[in-house]
PDB file of C-alpha atoms in Angstrom:
ATOM      1  CA  UNK P  11     -23.175-214.361 127.374  1.00 69.00           C
ATOM      2  CA  UNK P  12     -20.825-217.284 128.352  1.00 75.00           C
ATOM      3  CA  UNK P  13     -19.049-217.075 125.048  1.00 71.00           C
ATOM      4  CA  UNK P  14     -18.553-213.191 125.402  1.00 68.00           C
ATOM      5  CA  UNK P  15     -17.308-213.665 128.892  1.00 74.00           C
ATOM      6  CA  UNK P  16     -14.799-216.385 127.761  1.00 76.00           C
ATOM      7  CA  UNK P  17     -13.428-213.678 125.331  1.00 72.00           C
ATOM      8  CA  UNK P  18     -15.129-215.143 122.249  1.00 70.00           C
ATOM      9  CA  UNK P  19     -16.206-212.441 119.873  1.00 64.00           C
ATOM     10  CA  UNK P  20     -19.518-212.698 117.959  1.00 59.00           C
ATOM     11  CA  UNK P  21     -18.899-211.286 114.475  1.00 61.00           C
ATOM     12  CA  UNK P  22     -22.282-210.519 113.052  1.00 60.00           C
ATOM     13  CA  UNK P  23     -22.631-210.611 109.322  1.00 56.00           C
ATOM     14  CA  UNK P  24     -25.519-209.065 107.637  1.00 53.00           C
ATOM     15  CA  UNK P  25     -27.356-210.215 104.774  1.00 48.00           C
ATOM     16  CA  UNK P  26     -27.757-213.803 105.634  1.00 51.00           C
ATOM     17  CA  UNK P  27     -24.115-214.609 104.449  1.00 56.00           C
ATOM     18  CA  UNK P  28     -23.042-216.288 107.733  1.00 58.00           C
ATOM     19  CA  UNK P  29     -23.035-220.074 107.981  1.00 63.00           C
ATOM     20  CA  UNK P  30     -22.884-220.066 111.704  1.00 70.00           C
ATOM     21  CA  UNK P  31     -26.042-221.512 113.278  1.00 71.00           C
ATOM     22  CA  UNK P  32     -25.651-219.083 116.143  1.00 75.00           C
ATOM     23  CA  UNK P  33     -26.107-216.115 113.516  1.00 73.00           C
ATOM     24  CA  UNK P  34     -29.122-217.769 111.747  1.00 70.00           C
ATOM     25  CA  UNK P  35     -30.731-218.507 115.243  1.00 75.00           C
ATOM     26  CA  UNK P  36     -30.181-214.666 116.110  1.00 76.00           C
ATOM     27  CA  UNK P  37     -31.880-213.616 112.883  1.00 71.00           C
ATOM     28  CA  UNK P  38     -34.952-215.838 113.505  1.00 73.00           C
ATOM     29  CA  UNK P  39     -35.054-214.541 117.108  1.00 77.00           C
ATOM     30  CA  UNK P  40     -34.961-210.957 116.098  1.00 75.00           C
ATOM     31  CA  UNK P  41     -37.738-211.695 113.398  1.00 74.00           C
ATOM     32  CA  UNK P  42     -39.928-213.280 116.182  1.00 73.00           C
ATOM     33  CA  UNK P  43     -39.419-210.125 118.521  1.00 77.00           C
ATOM     34  CA  UNK P  44     -39.957-207.501 115.845  1.00 78.00           C
ATOM     35  CA  UNK P  45     -43.245-208.914 114.471  1.00 82.00           C
ATOM     36  CA  UNK P  46     -45.819-209.825 117.014  1.00 80.00           C
ATOM     37  CA  UNK P  47     -47.722-212.991 116.596  1.00 83.00           C
ATOM     38  CA  UNK P  48     -51.093-211.305 117.015  1.00 84.00           C
ATOM     39  CA  UNK P  49     -50.268-208.915 113.783  1.00 82.00           C
ATOM     40  CA  UNK P  50     -49.101-211.991 111.807  1.00 80.00           C
ATOM     41  CA  UNK P  51     -52.300-213.908 112.660  1.00 82.00           C
ATOM     42  CA  UNK P  52     -54.419-211.040 111.659  1.00 83.00           C
ATOM     43  CA  UNK P  53     -52.662-210.811 108.201  1.00 78.00           C
ATOM     44  CA  UNK P  54     -52.920-214.777 107.748  1.00 79.00           C
ATOM     45  CA  UNK P  55     -56.637-215.119 108.958  1.00 79.00           C
ATOM     46  CA  UNK P  56     -57.782-213.063 105.994  1.00 74.00           C
ATOM     47  CA  UNK P  57     -56.959-215.765 103.522  1.00 72.00           C
ATOM     48  CA  UNK P  58     -54.875-218.448 105.106  1.00 75.00           C
ATOM     49  CA  UNK P  59     -51.640-217.311 103.376  1.00 83.00           C
ATOM     50  CA  UNK P  60     -49.720-214.312 102.250  1.00 88.00           C
ATOM     51  CA  UNK P  61     -47.722-213.553  98.930  1.00 89.00           C
ATOM     52  CA  UNK P  62     -44.545-212.194  99.052  1.00 91.00           C
ATOM     53  CA  UNK P  63     -45.794-208.851  97.968  1.00 90.00           C
ATOM     54  CA  UNK P  64     -48.082-208.947 100.959  1.00 90.00           C
ATOM     55  CA  UNK P  65     -45.210-209.743 103.318  1.00 91.00           C
ATOM     56  CA  UNK P  66     -43.143-206.824 101.928  1.00 90.00           C
ATOM     57  CA  UNK P  67     -46.137-204.334 102.596  1.00 89.00           C
ATOM     58  CA  UNK P  68     -46.245-206.002 106.252  1.00 89.00           C
ATOM     59  CA  UNK P  69     -42.446-205.303 106.604  1.00 90.00           C
ATOM     60  CA  UNK P  70     -42.723-201.672 105.392  1.00 90.00           C
ATOM     61  CA  UNK P  71     -45.694-200.874 107.688  1.00 89.00           C
ATOM     62  CA  UNK P  72     -43.823-202.466 110.814  1.00 89.00           C
ATOM     63  CA  UNK P  73     -40.741-200.798 109.604  1.00 90.00           C
ATOM     64  CA  UNK P  74     -38.729-204.068 109.547  1.00 89.00           C
ATOM     65  CA  UNK P  75     -36.606-205.713 107.156  1.00 88.00           C
ATOM     66  CA  UNK P  76     -38.091-207.990 104.284  1.00 90.00           C
ATOM     67  CA  UNK P  77     -35.873-210.690 105.258  1.00 89.00           C
ATOM     68  CA  UNK P  78     -37.068-210.570 108.698  1.00 89.00           C
ATOM     69  CA  UNK P  79     -40.754-210.617 107.813  1.00 91.00           C
ATOM     70  CA  UNK P  80     -40.241-213.638 105.465  1.00 93.00           C
ATOM     71  CA  UNK P  81     -38.497-215.650 108.106  1.00 91.00           C
ATOM     72  CA  UNK P  82     -41.169-214.630 110.577  1.00 91.00           C
ATOM     73  CA  UNK P  83     -43.935-215.740 108.202  1.00 92.00           C
ATOM     74  CA  UNK P  84     -42.256-218.965 106.975  1.00 92.00           C
ATOM     75  CA  UNK P  85     -41.629-220.051 110.640  1.00 90.00           C
ATOM     76  CA  UNK P  86     -45.266-219.083 111.858  1.00 89.00           C
ATOM     77  CA  UNK P  87     -47.429-220.099 108.903  1.00 90.00           C
ATOM     78  CA  UNK P  88     -49.282-223.343 108.334  1.00 89.00           C
ATOM     79  CA  UNK P  89     -48.763-222.860 104.513  1.00 90.00           C
ATOM     80  CA  UNK P  90     -46.225-225.377 103.048  1.00 94.00           C
ATOM     81  CA  UNK P  91     -43.658-222.736 101.895  1.00 94.00           C
ATOM     82  CA  UNK P  92     -39.885-222.067 102.045  1.00 95.00           C
ATOM     83  CA  UNK P  93     -37.793-218.903 101.649  1.00 95.00           C
ATOM     84  CA  UNK P  94     -34.675-218.970  99.794  1.00 95.00           C
ATOM     85  CA  UNK P  95     -32.168-216.142 100.133  1.00 93.00           C
ATOM     86  CA  UNK P  96     -29.924-216.016  97.412  1.00 93.00           C
ATOM     87  CA  UNK P  97     -26.966-213.823  96.007  1.00 92.00           C
ATOM     88  CA  UNK P  98     -25.398-214.047  92.436  1.00 91.00           C
ATOM     89  CA  UNK P  99     -27.745-217.016  91.815  1.00 93.00           C
ATOM     90  CA  UNK P 100     -26.285-218.942  94.824  1.00 94.00           C
ATOM     91  CA  UNK P 101     -28.287-220.171  97.673  1.00 93.00           C
ATOM     92  CA  UNK P 102     -27.099-218.241 100.874  1.00 90.00           C
ATOM     93  CA  UNK P 103     -29.788-219.437 103.265  1.00 86.00           C
ATOM     94  CA  UNK P 104     -33.107-221.321 103.309  1.00 91.00           C
ATOM     95  CA  UNK P 105     -35.937-221.998 105.842  1.00 92.00           C
ATOM     96  CA  UNK P 106     -38.908-224.216 105.256  1.00 94.00           C
ATOM     97  CA  UNK P 107     -42.091-224.206 107.032  1.00 94.00           C
ATOM     98  CA  UNK P 108     -42.892-227.426 109.063  1.00 94.00           C
ATOM     99  CA  UNK P 109     -45.828-228.143 106.510  1.00 93.00           C
ATOM    100  CA  UNK P 110     -43.215-227.873 103.568  1.00 94.00           C
ATOM    101  CA  UNK P 111     -41.066-230.458 105.524  1.00 93.00           C
ATOM    102  CA  UNK P 112     -44.164-232.705 105.772  1.00 91.00           C
ATOM    103  CA  UNK P 113     -44.194-232.757 101.933  1.00 89.00           C
ATOM    104  CA  UNK P 114     -40.423-234.000 101.998  1.00 88.00           C
ATOM    105  CA  UNK P 115     -39.362-230.422 100.728  1.00 90.00           C
ATOM    106  CA  UNK P 116     -37.270-229.031 103.609  1.00 86.00           C
ATOM    107  CA  UNK P 117     -33.691-228.782 102.416  1.00 87.00           C
ATOM    108  CA  UNK P 118     -32.143-226.755  99.883  1.00 89.00           C
ATOM    109  CA  UNK P 119     -28.236-226.740 100.071  1.00 89.00           C
ATOM    110  CA  UNK P 120     -26.388-223.596 100.847  1.00 89.00           C
ATOM    111  CA  UNK P 121     -24.199-222.673  97.972  1.00 91.00           C
ATOM    112  CA  UNK P 122     -26.380-224.567  95.584  1.00 93.00           C
ATOM    113  CA  UNK P 123     -27.167-222.800  92.049  1.00 94.00           C
ATOM    114  CA  UNK P 124     -30.533-221.265  91.826  1.00 94.00           C
ATOM    115  CA  UNK P 125     -32.605-223.548  89.477  1.00 94.00           C
ATOM    116  CA  UNK P 126     -32.280-222.668  85.768  1.00 92.00           C
ATOM    117  CA  UNK P 127     -36.045-221.647  85.510  1.00 90.00           C
ATOM    118  CA  UNK P 128     -36.012-219.642  88.719  1.00 94.00           C
ATOM    119  CA  UNK P 129     -37.734-216.226  88.725  1.00 94.00           C
ATOM    120  CA  UNK P 130     -35.196-215.111  91.144  1.00 92.00           C
ATOM    121  CA  UNK P 131     -32.296-215.975  88.789  1.00 91.00           C
ATOM    122  CA  UNK P 132     -33.874-213.317  86.420  1.00 87.00           C
ATOM    123  CA  UNK P 133     -33.802-210.603  89.044  1.00 91.00           C
ATOM    124  CA  UNK P 134     -30.321-211.276  90.387  1.00 85.00           C
ATOM    125  CA  UNK P 135     -28.776-208.282  88.555  1.00 84.00           C
ATOM    126  CA  UNK P 136     -31.692-205.867  89.527  1.00 83.00           C
ATOM    127  CA  UNK P 137     -30.619-202.650  91.125  1.00 80.00           C
ATOM    128  CA  UNK P 138     -33.859-201.819  92.810  1.00 83.00           C
ATOM    129  CA  UNK P 139     -36.789-203.793  94.245  1.00 85.00           C
ATOM    130  CA  UNK P 140     -38.300-205.747  91.509  1.00 90.00           C
ATOM    131  CA  UNK P 141     -40.702-208.763  91.454  1.00 92.00           C
ATOM    132  CA  UNK P 142     -41.464-211.783  89.489  1.00 94.00           C
ATOM    133  CA  UNK P 143     -43.706-214.822  89.994  1.00 95.00           C
ATOM    134  CA  UNK P 144     -44.695-218.000  88.389  1.00 94.00           C
ATOM    135  CA  UNK P 145     -45.143-221.958  88.375  1.00 95.00           C
ATOM    136  CA  UNK P 146     -42.251-224.217  89.281  1.00 94.00           C
ATOM    137  CA  UNK P 147     -41.825-227.872  90.426  1.00 92.00           C
ATOM    138  CA  UNK P 148     -40.196-229.637  93.169  1.00 93.00           C
ATOM    139  CA  UNK P 149     -37.849-231.355  90.610  1.00 91.00           C
ATOM    140  CA  UNK P 150     -36.265-227.748  90.080  1.00 92.00           C
ATOM    141  CA  UNK P 151     -35.778-226.943  93.622  1.00 93.00           C
ATOM    142  CA  UNK P 152     -35.289-230.175  95.782  1.00 87.00           C
ATOM    143  CA  UNK P 153     -33.008-232.908  94.762  1.00 77.00           C
ATOM    144  CA  UNK P 154     -33.793-236.610  95.031  1.00 73.00           C
ATOM    145  CA  UNK P 155     -37.607-236.440  95.036  1.00 73.00           C
ATOM    146  CA  UNK P 156     -39.339-239.456  93.746  1.00 80.00           C
ATOM    147  CA  UNK P 157     -42.623-237.603  93.134  1.00 87.00           C
ATOM    148  CA  UNK P 158     -42.984-234.259  91.240  1.00 90.00           C
ATOM    149  CA  UNK P 159     -45.099-231.465  93.133  1.00 92.00           C
ATOM    150  CA  UNK P 160     -46.330-228.455  91.662  1.00 93.00           C
ATOM    151  CA  UNK P 161     -44.836-225.177  93.276  1.00 95.00           C
ATOM    152  CA  UNK P 162     -45.252-221.561  92.968  1.00 95.00           C
ATOM    153  CA  UNK P 163     -42.258-219.163  93.321  1.00 96.00           C
ATOM    154  CA  UNK P 164     -42.458-215.564  93.951  1.00 96.00           C
ATOM    155  CA  UNK P 165     -39.177-213.483  93.946  1.00 95.00           C
ATOM    156  CA  UNK P 166     -38.218-210.036  94.978  1.00 94.00           C
ATOM    157  CA  UNK P 167     -34.857-208.457  94.409  1.00 92.00           C
ATOM    158  CA  UNK P 168     -33.354-206.497  97.182  1.00 88.00           C
ATOM    159  CA  UNK P 169     -31.734-204.058  94.580  1.00 79.00           C
ATOM    160  CA  UNK P 170     -28.384-204.589  96.229  1.00 71.00           C
ATOM    161  CA  UNK P 171     -25.581-207.045  96.238  1.00 74.00           C
ATOM    162  CA  UNK P 172     -27.301-209.139  93.639  1.00 79.00           C
ATOM    163  CA  UNK P 173     -29.432-210.652  96.693  1.00 90.00           C
ATOM    164  CA  UNK P 174     -32.948-212.032  95.813  1.00 94.00           C
ATOM    165  CA  UNK P 175     -35.499-213.429  98.211  1.00 95.00           C
ATOM    166  CA  UNK P 176     -37.668-216.463  96.613  1.00 96.00           C
ATOM    167  CA  UNK P 177     -40.878-217.595  98.473  1.00 96.00           C
ATOM    168  CA  UNK P 178     -41.464-221.042  97.084  1.00 96.00           C
ATOM    169  CA  UNK P 179     -44.777-222.776  97.967  1.00 94.00           C
ATOM    170  CA  UNK P 180     -46.865-225.844  97.189  1.00 93.00           C
ATOM    171  CA  UNK P 181     -49.530-224.801  94.708  1.00 85.00           C
ATOM    172  CA  UNK P 182     -53.107-225.041  95.746  1.00 71.00           C
ATOM    173  CA  UNK P 183     -54.986-227.856  94.032  1.00 57.00           C
ATOM    174  CA  UNK P 184     -58.232-225.992  94.380  1.00 48.00           C
TER     175      UNK P 184
END
């Protein structure tokens, strides 16, 4: 409000392209508003985690965007995971859950290339929503790790602007 009263504009940029912290905070706030905690808790309670496909079904049922639903999930879940938004195989934006950060896997640099073996890389040219998943490792996604951790990547193309969402999570050892 103060910025608007001072004459500063807030040029919103869709698609997670903005590098402004205020824009990212607004995206996360909107996701929290649109997806009630109780609904998310009910979905997670069934098996302690959600796949990217299940998050997409939730987004469709609540009539919210897939990016909003994935952001809300990663910020809320106790699963060690991170979401990576990419366009043309470059990282636009990423968010890690607190549990992922506890593994030392909390930061993926904006503008970095997607890993060569990323499932998202294969989907970057898709013109409709397509999905791919498979094993990956912390060595592929996170620089400077001294220990390799097995990860699982699920990727969904948004079908426009060569944008892809990847959900990267620590593989369950059980």
